[in-house]
Amino acid sequence: MDYTTYLDQTILDFVNETMAFYPADLKGDDWDGQRAAYDRMAAHFHAGRPVGLTVLDGTIDGVPVRFYGAETDTVIVYAHGGGFVLGGLESHDDVCAEIAAETGVQVVSVDYRLAPEHRHPAAYDDMMAVLRALAEARRLVLCGDSAGASLCASVAGTWVGPALAGQVLIYPSLGFAPEGGSFETHAHAPLLSRDELRGYGDVRGGTPEDPRATPRAGDLARLPPTFIYSAECDPLHDDALRYQAAAQAVGGSVHVETGTGLVHGWLRARHRSQRAADMFRRITERLSLLCHGD
């Protein structure tokens, strides 16, 4: 696909602005270099926090977290993207702050351990520890983007405890074979290629039949209400459709909305692209509905 003619100019500009932070000679497995570039990029796109929002750092069961907003009966637990090797509390700080402000619900961002220093199941164990502690007294809604969305889906498919109120997954990897459909059509899409996707999976570890690492292997019949917001120009797009079909076949509730003309990582373009802004608004509206019992 010729993305230079298919994508609108605001998304093309966003892609170019993002890629400017990655030196041409940066090796894919230079994780220190990749993290430094990713952190600079995330800081560049940071849109600030809404005025008056209280933000505090802390720990839950030994896992570093960041609290956005005053405590509410329902809490949105956010897992950041970054292929399980990049990112942290700072990289998605403004996203979490805006979600808290738009929904009026406290957001807890989880700083789970990263590969390759901490391979699977470290991230899953950290996320599960935070959720178990919070579930003792509060309703839980899961939300995440990219690898974080995959992590949420793995938790949802293995969860034993008080019913989850829902999950919102933004361009997730859900564990189907990277063949056919969008994996072929968008194998070389901007900001995430199929080869990069495979590389992140190899570094993280885990097996295809381990539901803690592979969401499609979980108990899809017992999923909470699940809403997936995928990007059209993303090798992962059809992962969402396959997950939806597999869940519906066993009675699970999964809804998919495609971000037409959007690429993987579009969250950072929400203040630069009307398409991205509209999609982000729909996400915060859905989170509000889930948190308030709809």
PDB file of C-alpha atoms in Angstrom, residues 77-85 92 112 120-121 123-125 127-128 131 142-159 164 167-176 183 192 197 200-202 204-208 210-220 223-224 226-230 234 236 239-240 243 264 267:
ATOM      1  CA  VAL A  77      -6.295   0.409  35.494  1.00  0.00           C
ATOM      2  CA  TYR A  78      -4.056   1.415  32.582  1.00  0.00           C
ATOM      3  CA  ALA A  79      -1.247  -0.644  31.030  1.00  0.00           C
ATOM      4  CA  HIS A  80       1.052   1.288  28.692  1.00  0.00           C
ATOM      5  CA  GLY A  81       2.263   0.193  25.279  1.00  0.00           C
ATOM      6  CA  GLY A  82       5.838  -0.269  24.120  1.00  0.00           C
ATOM      7  CA  GLY A  83       6.191  -3.889  23.025  1.00  0.00           C
ATOM      8  CA  PHE A  84       6.849  -5.046  26.609  1.00  0.00           C
ATOM      9  CA  VAL A  85      10.341  -3.526  26.336  1.00  0.00           C
ATOM     10  CA  HIS A  92       1.789   7.599  28.782  1.00  0.00           C
ATOM     11  CA  TYR A 112       5.130  -3.265  35.066  1.00  0.00           C
ATOM     12  CA  HIS A 120       7.356 -13.282  30.697  1.00  0.00           C
ATOM     13  CA  PRO A 121       5.530 -13.666  33.060  1.00  0.00           C
ATOM     14  CA  ALA A 123       4.662  -8.041  33.339  1.00  0.00           C
ATOM     15  CA  TYR A 124       1.614 -10.282  33.747  1.00  0.00           C
ATOM     16  CA  ASP A 125       2.465 -10.976  37.394  1.00  0.00           C
ATOM     17  CA  MET A 127      -0.471  -6.368  36.471  1.00  0.00           C
ATOM     18  CA  MET A 128      -2.273  -9.183  38.228  1.00  0.00           C
ATOM     19  CA  LEU A 131      -5.561  -5.761  40.084  1.00  0.00           C
ATOM     20  CA  LEU A 142      -9.024  -2.404  32.261  1.00  0.00           C
ATOM     21  CA  CYS A 143      -7.525  -0.196  29.583  1.00  0.00           C
ATOM     22  CA  GLY A 144      -4.293  -0.294  27.630  1.00  0.00           C
ATOM     23  CA  ASP A 145      -2.679   0.333  24.285  1.00  0.00           C
ATOM     24  CA  SER A 146      -0.585  -2.015  22.149  1.00  0.00           C
ATOM     25  CA  ALA A 147       1.411  -4.316  24.459  1.00  0.00           C
ATOM     26  CA  GLY A 148      -0.528  -2.924  27.406  1.00  0.00           C
ATOM     27  CA  ALA A 149      -3.789  -3.846  25.706  1.00  0.00           C
ATOM     28  CA  SER A 150      -2.438  -7.358  25.154  1.00  0.00           C
ATOM     29  CA  LEU A 151      -1.566  -7.514  28.843  1.00  0.00           C
ATOM     30  CA  CYS A 152      -5.088  -6.446  29.822  1.00  0.00           C
ATOM     31  CA  ALA A 153      -6.605  -9.085  27.556  1.00  0.00           C
ATOM     32  CA  SER A 154      -4.374 -11.783  29.043  1.00  0.00           C
ATOM     33  CA  VAL A 155      -5.479 -10.806  32.525  1.00  0.00           C
ATOM     34  CA  ALA A 156      -9.154 -10.736  31.506  1.00  0.00           C
ATOM     35  CA  GLY A 157      -8.890 -14.194  29.977  1.00  0.00           C
ATOM     36  CA  THR A 158      -7.406 -15.694  33.140  1.00  0.00           C
ATOM     37  CA  TRP A 159      -9.119 -13.603  35.814  1.00  0.00           C
ATOM     38  CA  LEU A 164     -14.401  -7.079  35.875  1.00  0.00           C
ATOM     39  CA  GLN A 167     -11.950  -3.657  29.189  1.00  0.00           C
ATOM     40  CA  VAL A 168     -10.987  -1.187  26.467  1.00  0.00           C
ATOM     41  CA  LEU A 169      -8.154  -2.336  24.215  1.00  0.00           C
ATOM     42  CA  ILE A 170      -6.389   0.071  21.870  1.00  0.00           C
ATOM     43  CA  TYR A 171      -4.630  -1.543  18.864  1.00  0.00           C
ATOM     44  CA  PRO A 172      -3.797  -4.749  20.793  1.00  0.00           C
ATOM     45  CA  SER A 173      -1.780  -7.827  19.901  1.00  0.00           C
ATOM     46  CA  LEU A 174      -3.986 -10.805  20.728  1.00  0.00           C
ATOM     47  CA  GLY A 175      -1.850 -13.750  19.728  1.00  0.00           C
ATOM     48  CA  PHE A 176      -3.083 -15.051  16.382  1.00  0.00           C
ATOM     49  CA  PHE A 183      -0.516  -9.083   8.577  1.00  0.00           C
ATOM     50  CA  LEU A 192       4.862  -0.946  13.387  1.00  0.00           C
ATOM     51  CA  LEU A 197       5.966  -7.224  16.029  1.00  0.00           C
ATOM     52  CA  TYR A 200       9.002  -7.806  20.404  1.00  0.00           C
ATOM     53  CA  GLY A 201       7.331 -11.181  20.959  1.00  0.00           C
ATOM     54  CA  ASP A 202      10.650 -13.017  20.849  1.00  0.00           C
ATOM     55  CA  ARG A 204       9.244 -10.908  25.796  1.00  0.00           C
ATOM     56  CA  GLY A 205       8.991 -14.721  25.769  1.00  0.00           C
ATOM     57  CA  GLY A 206       5.987 -16.914  26.474  1.00  0.00           C
ATOM     58  CA  THR A 207       4.359 -19.642  24.416  1.00  0.00           C
ATOM     59  CA  PRO A 208       1.380 -19.475  22.032  1.00  0.00           C
ATOM     60  CA  ASP A 210       0.019 -19.803  27.541  1.00  0.00           C
ATOM     61  CA  PRO A 211      -3.024 -17.560  28.179  1.00  0.00           C
ATOM     62  CA  ARG A 212      -0.904 -15.313  30.396  1.00  0.00           C
ATOM     63  CA  ALA A 213       1.115 -14.364  27.295  1.00  0.00           C
ATOM     64  CA  THR A 214      -1.356 -15.056  24.502  1.00  0.00           C
ATOM     65  CA  PRO A 215      -4.845 -13.563  24.971  1.00  0.00           C
ATOM     66  CA  ARG A 216      -6.523 -15.777  22.356  1.00  0.00           C
ATOM     67  CA  ALA A 217      -5.633 -18.796  24.536  1.00  0.00           C
ATOM     68  CA  GLY A 218      -7.622 -17.438  27.491  1.00  0.00           C
ATOM     69  CA  ASP A 219     -11.165 -18.220  28.551  1.00  0.00           C
ATOM     70  CA  LEU A 220     -12.946 -16.010  26.025  1.00  0.00           C
ATOM     71  CA  LEU A 223     -14.539 -12.031  29.195  1.00  0.00           C
ATOM     72  CA  PRO A 224     -16.007  -8.828  30.601  1.00  0.00           C
ATOM     73  CA  THR A 226     -14.716  -5.849  25.708  1.00  0.00           C
ATOM     74  CA  PHE A 227     -14.278  -2.942  23.290  1.00  0.00           C
ATOM     75  CA  ILE A 228     -11.383  -2.901  20.846  1.00  0.00           C
ATOM     76  CA  TYR A 229     -10.263   0.213  18.968  1.00  0.00           C
ATOM     77  CA  SER A 230      -7.923  -0.914  16.211  1.00  0.00           C
ATOM     78  CA  ASP A 234      -1.599  -1.741  11.239  1.00  0.00           C
ATOM     79  CA  LEU A 236      -2.445  -6.072  14.056  1.00  0.00           C
ATOM     80  CA  ASP A 239      -6.012  -9.718  15.297  1.00  0.00           C
ATOM     81  CA  ALA A 240      -8.972  -7.805  16.742  1.00  0.00           C
ATOM     82  CA  TYR A 243     -10.368 -12.348  18.613  1.00  0.00           C
ATOM     83  CA  HIS A 264      -0.413   1.969  15.187  1.00  0.00           C
ATOM     84  CA  LEU A 267      -2.886   7.902  20.489  1.00  0.00           C
TER      85      LEU A 267
END
